[in-house]
């Protein structure tokens, strides 16, 4: 009996943990949803709050039976009751239309836990809390930011469905409404507008010790919305940039001799200082740690390739495919450096070019932070 109780407690704890994690990650596009709680007493914080229902857009939202609900108008949450264990509890909401004393109380049920059938989860209630929305509006409406070289002002925040390519799904998302100086309306979901990401910016290139290789010049080039970095000396002319998984480059031989990229000696250094072998195009993932023939570039020719740290590449049993971890931190604000050493052989001499990148976190719209 003690073992049975222990297992039940363990299941509850695990399901609650997974549920909270999912609640935080499934809906980053709508910060105004009702959050899943662990007990009936915790749900009581929502009693008296005002919510507005919208036309369901996800499969989970469409599982609700809301035929007695009018979309787009405010309702007051009159009561919330919970029956059953946390991992399979049924939560019943009673709501009443605001401003109509004769309005009837409408009830709808949903499931609280991840172990349930997901027919109608608390996550999926197609509604938003108006007080949270108002706080968001008070914070951002009137703020100015630059978009495509024009100054824009946030004039409103609305809820609209949007397709998010990173998850291949449509969600109801809070959306900034911008007005530019010419009165044109621009819209952007707040999730995209407020988020940021890590970027690699070329800090310096440590040239080979060979005195015949002159110091080169670096410059920044913007192409198709991507910031790339150029380095040119009397041996190589390279255009390089990094993303979260790899470095992409175009390397031209500007010397009078044939050169080689010696892949077996190429090295990536991560933000923690750990080193890794790199692989390039044409190498099978399963053979990433094996021998990699050098890439030969004759005089005046160029090589378009990638350099990916092998320590980040792994086979996902869940996805059933090869994938890669990010070379950047999972948390924002942890700036540092990464390096890529490309060995370039000229005749019998191997010249080590070390490309040092500053890893910096930048918001899409820093004016909003």
Short mmCIF file of C-alpha atoms in Angstrom, two decimals:
data_model
loop_
_atom_site.label_atom_id
_atom_site.label_comp_id
_atom_site.label_asym_id
_atom_site.label_seq_id
_atom_site.Cartn_x
_atom_site.Cartn_y
_atom_site.Cartn_z
CA UNK A 1 0.00 0.00 0.00
CA UNK A 2 2.82 2.38 0.84
CA UNK A 3 4.41 1.72 -2.55
CA UNK A 4 1.08 2.39 -4.29
CA UNK A 5 0.66 5.70 -2.49
CA UNK A 6 4.24 6.63 -3.25
CA UNK A 7 3.77 5.93 -6.95
CA UNK A 8 0.54 7.94 -7.02
CA UNK A 9 2.31 10.89 -5.37
CA UNK A 10 5.19 10.58 -7.81
CA UNK A 11 2.83 10.57 -10.80
CA UNK A 12 1.06 13.66 -9.47
CA UNK A 13 4.34 15.50 -9.00
CA UNK A 14 5.68 14.57 -12.42
CA UNK A 15 2.43 15.49 -14.18
CA UNK A 16 2.25 18.81 -12.39
CA UNK A 17 5.84 19.59 -13.32
CA UNK A 18 5.28 18.69 -16.96
CA UNK A 19 2.01 20.60 -16.97
CA UNK A 20 3.57 23.80 -15.66
CA UNK A 21 6.45 23.52 -18.12
CA UNK A 22 4.00 23.01 -20.99
CA UNK A 23 1.82 25.88 -19.83
CA UNK A 24 4.84 28.17 -19.96
CA UNK A 25 6.03 27.04 -23.38
CA UNK A 26 2.93 26.14 -25.40
CA UNK A 27 1.42 29.61 -25.31
CA UNK A 28 4.16 32.25 -25.33
CA UNK A 29 2.01 34.10 -27.88
CA UNK A 30 -0.80 34.90 -25.45
CA UNK A 31 0.36 36.15 -22.06
CA UNK A 32 -3.19 36.77 -20.90
CA UNK A 33 -4.56 33.23 -20.65
CA UNK A 34 -5.80 31.57 -17.48
CA UNK A 35 -2.92 29.56 -16.05
CA UNK A 36 -3.20 26.02 -14.81
CA UNK A 37 -3.14 25.73 -11.01
CA UNK A 38 -2.41 22.84 -8.68
CA UNK A 39 -5.47 23.14 -6.41
CA UNK A 40 -9.00 24.53 -6.18
CA UNK A 41 -7.88 27.17 -3.69
CA UNK A 42 -5.30 28.52 -6.13
CA UNK A 43 -7.93 28.84 -8.86
CA UNK A 44 -9.93 31.20 -6.65
CA UNK A 45 -7.66 34.09 -7.61
CA UNK A 46 -9.55 34.18 -10.91
CA UNK A 47 -13.00 34.52 -9.34
CA UNK A 48 -14.25 38.05 -10.02
CA UNK A 49 -11.87 38.53 -12.94
CA UNK A 50 -13.13 39.55 -16.36
CA UNK A 51 -12.36 37.49 -19.46
CA UNK A 52 -13.20 37.88 -23.13
CA UNK A 53 -13.78 34.78 -25.26
CA UNK A 54 -12.57 34.69 -28.86
CA UNK A 55 -13.34 32.40 -31.78
CA UNK A 56 -11.21 29.25 -31.22
CA UNK A 57 -8.24 28.86 -33.56
CA UNK A 58 -6.40 25.77 -32.27
CA UNK A 59 -7.66 22.18 -32.16
CA UNK A 60 -7.60 22.27 -28.36
CA UNK A 61 -9.63 25.48 -28.24
CA UNK A 62 -12.19 24.05 -30.65
CA UNK A 63 -12.88 21.18 -28.23
CA UNK A 64 -14.76 23.53 -25.91
CA UNK A 65 -18.55 23.62 -26.06
CA UNK A 66 -19.15 27.36 -26.05
CA UNK A 67 -22.42 27.60 -27.96
CA UNK A 68 -23.90 29.75 -25.17
CA UNK A 69 -20.93 32.15 -25.16
CA UNK A 70 -20.83 35.38 -27.17
CA UNK A 71 -17.35 35.99 -28.54
CA UNK A 72 -15.73 39.39 -28.12
CA UNK A 73 -17.73 40.55 -25.09
CA UNK A 74 -16.60 40.53 -21.44
CA UNK A 75 -17.67 37.90 -18.90
CA UNK A 76 -17.10 37.82 -15.14
CA UNK A 77 -15.85 34.58 -13.61
CA UNK A 78 -18.45 33.83 -10.93
CA UNK A 79 -16.99 30.63 -9.49
CA UNK A 80 -14.47 27.84 -10.11
CA UNK A 81 -14.69 24.31 -8.73
CA UNK A 82 -12.24 21.42 -9.02
CA UNK A 83 -13.02 17.72 -8.68
CA UNK A 84 -10.57 14.84 -8.71
CA UNK A 85 -6.80 14.43 -8.41
CA UNK A 86 -4.50 17.13 -9.78
CA UNK A 87 -3.40 14.96 -12.69
CA UNK A 88 -6.94 14.22 -13.91
CA UNK A 89 -9.07 16.87 -12.20
CA UNK A 90 -12.12 18.41 -13.84
CA UNK A 91 -12.27 22.19 -13.50
CA UNK A 92 -15.67 23.89 -13.88
CA UNK A 93 -15.88 27.61 -14.64
CA UNK A 94 -19.11 29.58 -14.14
CA UNK A 95 -19.17 32.89 -16.02
CA UNK A 96 -21.70 35.65 -16.50
CA UNK A 97 -21.90 38.37 -19.16
CA UNK A 98 -20.82 41.77 -17.82
CA UNK A 99 -23.38 44.60 -17.69
CA UNK A 100 -26.47 42.41 -17.97
CA UNK A 101 -28.09 41.66 -14.55
CA UNK A 102 -30.51 39.24 -16.20
CA UNK A 103 -27.81 37.26 -17.95
CA UNK A 104 -27.67 33.58 -17.08
CA UNK A 105 -24.57 31.98 -15.62
CA UNK A 106 -22.83 29.79 -18.20
CA UNK A 107 -20.71 26.84 -17.12
CA UNK A 108 -18.03 24.99 -19.01
CA UNK A 109 -15.69 22.21 -17.96
CA UNK A 110 -12.08 21.47 -18.75
CA UNK A 111 -9.32 19.15 -17.65
CA UNK A 112 -6.51 20.21 -15.39
CA UNK A 113 -3.86 17.58 -16.08
CA UNK A 114 -1.58 16.26 -18.77
CA UNK A 115 -2.58 12.66 -17.98
CA UNK A 116 -6.15 13.39 -19.14
CA UNK A 117 -7.45 13.11 -22.69
CA UNK A 118 -6.77 16.74 -23.57
CA UNK A 119 -10.29 17.14 -24.97
CA UNK A 120 -10.59 20.53 -23.29
CA UNK A 121 -7.56 21.52 -21.23
CA UNK A 122 -7.24 24.56 -18.98
CA UNK A 123 -4.43 25.59 -21.33
CA UNK A 124 -6.88 25.78 -24.19
CA UNK A 125 -9.63 28.04 -22.82
CA UNK A 126 -10.15 30.43 -25.77
CA UNK A 127 -10.21 33.59 -23.70
CA UNK A 128 -7.93 36.27 -22.28
CA UNK A 129 -7.94 38.15 -18.98
CA UNK A 130 -8.84 41.78 -19.57
CA UNK A 131 -6.92 43.13 -16.56
CA UNK A 132 -3.69 41.57 -17.80
CA UNK A 133 -4.37 42.93 -21.26
CA UNK A 134 -5.01 46.41 -19.85
CA UNK A 135 -1.76 46.33 -17.87
CA UNK A 136 0.04 45.38 -21.08
CA UNK A 137 -1.62 48.25 -22.95
CA UNK A 138 -0.74 50.74 -20.21
CA UNK A 139 2.89 49.65 -20.47
CA UNK A 140 3.34 49.76 -24.24
CA UNK A 141 0.78 51.97 -25.98
CA UNK A 142 2.45 55.24 -26.94
CA UNK A 143 5.97 53.80 -27.10
CA UNK A 144 8.01 54.63 -30.18
CA UNK A 145 10.33 52.39 -32.14
CA UNK A 146 12.04 52.21 -35.50
CA UNK A 147 10.79 49.86 -38.23
CA UNK A 148 12.37 49.80 -41.70
CA UNK A 149 13.92 53.20 -41.13
CA UNK A 150 10.66 54.85 -40.03
CA UNK A 151 9.59 55.95 -36.57
CA UNK A 152 6.46 54.14 -35.46
CA UNK A 153 4.18 54.49 -32.44
CA UNK A 154 2.27 51.68 -30.75
CA UNK A 155 -1.36 52.79 -31.08
CA UNK A 156 -3.16 49.66 -29.86
CA UNK A 157 -2.81 46.03 -28.81
CA UNK A 158 -5.31 43.52 -30.18
CA UNK A 159 -5.82 39.75 -30.25
CA UNK A 160 -5.49 38.21 -33.70
CA UNK A 161 -4.76 34.73 -35.06
CA UNK A 162 -1.29 34.26 -36.49
CA UNK A 163 0.58 31.36 -38.06
CA UNK A 164 3.92 30.70 -36.36
CA UNK A 165 6.32 28.93 -38.71
CA UNK A 166 8.63 27.70 -35.93
CA UNK A 167 5.86 25.44 -34.59
CA UNK A 168 3.80 25.17 -37.81
CA UNK A 169 0.62 26.19 -36.00
CA UNK A 170 -1.81 29.09 -35.79
CA UNK A 171 -2.45 30.66 -32.38
CA UNK A 172 -4.41 33.62 -31.12
CA UNK A 173 -1.68 36.14 -30.41
CA UNK A 174 -1.50 39.54 -28.78
CA UNK A 175 -0.51 41.95 -31.54
CA UNK A 176 1.04 45.41 -31.57
CA UNK A 177 -0.63 47.89 -33.92
CA UNK A 178 1.93 50.45 -35.11
CA UNK A 179 1.35 53.77 -36.85
CA UNK A 180 4.24 55.21 -38.84
CA UNK A 181 4.78 58.90 -39.54
CA UNK A 182 2.69 58.65 -42.71
CA UNK A 183 -0.27 57.12 -40.88
CA UNK A 184 0.29 53.64 -42.28
CA UNK A 185 -0.75 50.70 -40.06
CA UNK A 186 1.77 47.95 -39.35
CA UNK A 187 1.08 44.89 -37.20
CA UNK A 188 3.47 42.58 -35.37
CA UNK A 189 2.71 39.93 -32.77
CA UNK A 190 4.08 40.90 -29.36
CA UNK A 191 5.93 37.59 -28.97
CA UNK A 192 8.13 38.38 -31.98
CA UNK A 193 8.37 42.08 -31.18
CA UNK A 194 9.59 41.61 -27.61
CA UNK A 195 11.88 38.64 -28.05
CA UNK A 196 15.51 38.71 -29.06
CA UNK A 197 18.29 36.32 -29.89
CA UNK A 198 21.98 35.70 -29.82
CA UNK A 199 24.15 36.83 -32.69
CA UNK A 200 27.77 36.22 -33.61
CA UNK A 201 29.73 39.36 -34.46
CA UNK A 202 33.27 39.05 -35.77
CA UNK A 203 35.58 40.59 -33.18
CA UNK A 204 38.96 39.87 -34.76
CA UNK A 205 40.88 37.50 -36.98
CA UNK A 206 44.12 36.12 -35.58
CA UNK A 207 46.34 35.73 -38.63
CA UNK A 208 48.94 32.99 -39.09
CA UNK A 209 52.45 33.46 -37.73
CA UNK A 210 53.83 33.12 -41.27
CA UNK A 211 55.38 36.49 -42.10
CA UNK A 212 54.52 36.08 -45.77
CA UNK A 213 50.83 36.42 -44.86
CA UNK A 214 50.11 40.12 -44.54
CA UNK A 215 47.64 41.50 -42.02
CA UNK A 216 44.17 41.59 -43.52
CA UNK A 217 41.24 43.96 -43.34
CA UNK A 218 37.83 43.19 -41.90
CA UNK A 219 34.49 44.74 -42.78
CA UNK A 220 30.77 44.17 -42.19
CA UNK A 221 28.38 43.43 -45.03
CA UNK A 222 24.56 43.29 -44.87
CA UNK A 223 22.98 40.91 -47.38
CA UNK A 224 19.32 39.85 -47.50
CA UNK A 225 18.76 40.71 -43.85
CA UNK A 226 21.86 38.79 -42.69
CA UNK A 227 24.97 40.46 -41.26
CA UNK A 228 28.11 38.88 -42.74
CA UNK A 229 31.76 39.60 -42.09
CA UNK A 230 34.54 39.98 -44.61
CA UNK A 231 38.24 39.36 -44.09
CA UNK A 232 40.81 39.85 -46.87
CA UNK A 233 44.58 39.42 -46.92
CA UNK A 234 47.05 38.31 -49.60
CA UNK A 235 46.00 34.64 -49.29
CA UNK A 236 42.26 34.49 -48.62
CA UNK A 237 39.14 36.57 -49.17
CA UNK A 238 36.43 35.16 -46.91
CA UNK A 239 32.84 36.15 -46.22
CA UNK A 240 31.67 34.43 -43.03
CA UNK A 241 28.79 34.49 -40.54
CA UNK A 242 27.54 32.27 -37.74
CA UNK A 243 24.10 31.16 -36.63
CA UNK A 244 23.14 29.06 -33.62
CA UNK A 245 24.29 25.77 -35.18
CA UNK A 246 27.13 26.46 -37.60
CA UNK A 247 29.30 28.91 -39.52
CA UNK A 248 28.66 29.54 -43.20
CA UNK A 249 31.33 31.01 -45.44
CA UNK A 250 32.54 31.68 -48.96
CA UNK A 251 36.34 31.37 -49.15
CA UNK A 252 38.23 32.64 -52.20
CA UNK A 253 41.86 31.88 -52.94
CA UNK A 254 43.55 35.20 -53.83
CA UNK A 255 47.11 33.86 -53.60
CA UNK A 256 49.31 32.67 -56.46
CA UNK A 257 49.23 29.07 -55.20
CA UNK A 258 46.69 26.31 -54.65
CA UNK A 259 45.45 26.24 -51.05
CA UNK A 260 43.73 23.59 -48.94
CA UNK A 261 41.32 23.71 -46.01
CA UNK A 262 42.64 21.00 -43.68
CA UNK A 263 39.38 19.88 -42.06
CA UNK A 264 40.94 17.27 -39.78
CA UNK A 265 42.69 20.05 -37.88
CA UNK A 266 39.85 22.61 -37.81
CA UNK A 267 38.63 23.49 -34.30
CA UNK A 268 35.61 25.17 -32.72
CA UNK A 269 35.89 26.74 -29.26
CA UNK A 270 32.59 27.28 -27.43
CA UNK A 271 31.62 29.93 -24.90
CA UNK A 272 32.66 27.66 -22.04
CA UNK A 273 36.13 27.17 -23.54
CA UNK A 274 35.47 23.59 -24.64
CA UNK A 275 36.91 22.56 -28.00
CA UNK A 276 35.31 20.48 -30.72
CA UNK A 277 36.13 19.02 -34.08
CA UNK A 278 34.12 20.51 -36.95
CA UNK A 279 32.43 18.93 -39.97
CA UNK A 280 31.52 20.48 -43.29
CA UNK A 281 29.19 19.89 -46.21
CA UNK A 282 29.23 16.43 -47.73
CA UNK A 283 30.18 14.61 -44.53
CA UNK A 284 27.60 12.16 -43.16
CA UNK A 285 26.46 12.91 -39.63
CA UNK A 286 27.29 9.36 -38.57
CA UNK A 287 30.89 9.87 -39.78
CA UNK A 288 31.37 13.34 -38.32
CA UNK A 289 34.24 12.23 -36.07
CA UNK A 290 36.05 10.37 -38.86
CA UNK A 291 38.64 11.45 -41.39
CA UNK A 292 37.68 14.42 -43.57
CA UNK A 293 39.68 15.00 -46.75
CA UNK A 294 40.99 18.51 -47.29
CA UNK A 295 39.14 20.88 -49.61
CA UNK A 296 41.37 22.04 -52.47
CA UNK A 297 40.94 25.58 -53.85
CA UNK A 298 43.00 26.48 -56.90
CA UNK A 299 44.21 30.02 -57.58
CA UNK A 300 41.29 32.40 -58.18
CA UNK A 301 38.64 29.80 -57.24
CA UNK A 302 36.33 29.84 -54.24
CA UNK A 303 34.72 27.37 -51.82
CA UNK A 304 31.22 27.80 -50.42
CA UNK A 305 30.86 25.65 -47.31
CA UNK A 306 29.86 25.38 -43.65
CA UNK A 307 31.72 24.51 -40.45
CA UNK A 308 29.59 22.82 -37.79
CA UNK A 309 30.85 21.81 -34.32
CA UNK A 310 30.50 18.04 -34.10
CA UNK A 311 29.94 18.11 -30.32
CA UNK A 312 26.58 19.79 -30.92
CA UNK A 313 25.28 17.21 -33.41
CA UNK A 314 23.31 14.20 -32.18
CA UNK A 315 20.63 11.75 -33.24
CA UNK A 316 17.24 12.41 -31.67
CA UNK A 317 15.30 9.25 -30.83
CA UNK A 318 12.23 11.42 -30.36
CA UNK A 319 12.43 13.17 -33.73
CA UNK A 320 13.97 10.13 -35.45
CA UNK A 321 16.56 12.27 -37.19
CA UNK A 322 19.90 13.98 -36.78
CA UNK A 323 19.71 17.42 -35.24
CA UNK A 324 21.92 19.94 -33.48
CA UNK A 325 22.09 21.76 -30.20
CA UNK A 326 22.66 25.50 -30.18
CA UNK A 327 26.12 26.94 -29.65
CA UNK A 328 24.40 29.81 -27.82
CA UNK A 329 23.08 29.80 -24.21
CA UNK A 330 19.46 28.96 -23.52
CA UNK A 331 19.13 32.04 -21.30
CA UNK A 332 19.38 35.63 -22.50
CA UNK A 333 22.05 38.08 -21.39
CA UNK A 334 24.98 35.63 -21.15
CA UNK A 335 27.35 37.26 -23.64
CA UNK A 336 30.72 35.69 -24.44
CA UNK A 337 32.90 34.53 -27.32
CA UNK A 338 33.22 31.58 -29.69
CA UNK A 339 36.05 30.87 -32.11
CA UNK A 340 36.57 28.95 -35.31
CA UNK A 341 40.07 27.94 -36.39
CA UNK A 342 40.40 27.15 -40.08
CA UNK A 343 43.77 25.66 -41.10
CA UNK A 344 44.75 26.86 -44.57
CA UNK A 345 47.62 24.96 -46.18
CA UNK A 346 49.88 26.69 -48.72
CA UNK A 347 52.48 24.31 -50.19
CA UNK A 348 53.85 22.56 -47.07
CA UNK A 349 52.90 25.23 -44.56
CA UNK A 350 49.63 25.16 -42.57
CA UNK A 351 48.42 28.62 -41.61
CA UNK A 352 45.96 28.79 -38.72
CA UNK A 353 43.29 31.45 -39.18
CA UNK A 354 41.34 32.01 -35.96
CA UNK A 355 38.01 33.83 -36.35
CA UNK A 356 36.90 35.17 -32.95
CA UNK A 357 33.23 36.09 -32.62
CA UNK A 358 31.55 38.06 -29.86
CA UNK A 359 28.27 36.36 -28.93
CA UNK A 360 25.79 39.06 -27.94
CA UNK A 361 22.09 39.00 -27.14
CA UNK A 362 20.06 41.62 -28.99
CA UNK A 363 16.34 42.37 -28.80
CA UNK A 364 14.36 42.75 -32.01
CA UNK A 365 13.15 46.13 -30.73
CA UNK A 366 15.50 47.33 -27.95
CA UNK A 367 13.37 50.49 -27.63
CA UNK A 368 10.70 48.35 -25.94
CA UNK A 369 13.01 47.13 -23.17
#
